[in-house]
Amino acid sequence: MLLTEYDEELHIKNEKDISYSEGRRQGVQLVNELYAWLAKCGRSEDITKAISNPGYFEKMLTEYQGNSCDDNLR
């Protein structure tokens, strides 16, 4: 008999917990990066709107990814 036994259900639960925590951390980091980018670009009104409007948040996130402030002059 092995000194330790493999518990597949426990292993799967632990992997899910780790994945969830990592995904949450990355999500928080992305939101913070988006808001910092909008602030740097002088777009504080967009931050306020994105906080209360999920569709607008997604629009701002798409705009942020791969762009600099200079790319989005209005």
Short mmCIF file of C-alpha atoms in Angstrom, two decimals, residues 43-53:
data_model
loop_
_atom_site.label_atom_id
_atom_site.label_comp_id
_atom_site.label_asym_id
_atom_site.label_seq_id
_atom_site.Cartn_x
_atom_site.Cartn_y
_atom_site.Cartn_z
CA ARG A 43 -10.65 60.11 -20.13
CA SER A 44 -12.01 60.10 -16.58
CA GLU A 45 -15.60 60.34 -17.86
CA ASP A 46 -15.06 57.05 -19.70
CA ILE A 47 -13.92 55.43 -16.44
CA THR A 48 -17.11 56.53 -14.69
CA LYS A 49 -19.27 55.32 -17.57
CA ALA A 50 -17.42 51.98 -17.84
CA ILE A 51 -17.92 51.31 -14.13
CA SER A 52 -21.70 51.46 -14.43
CA ASN A 53 -22.18 50.12 -17.97
#
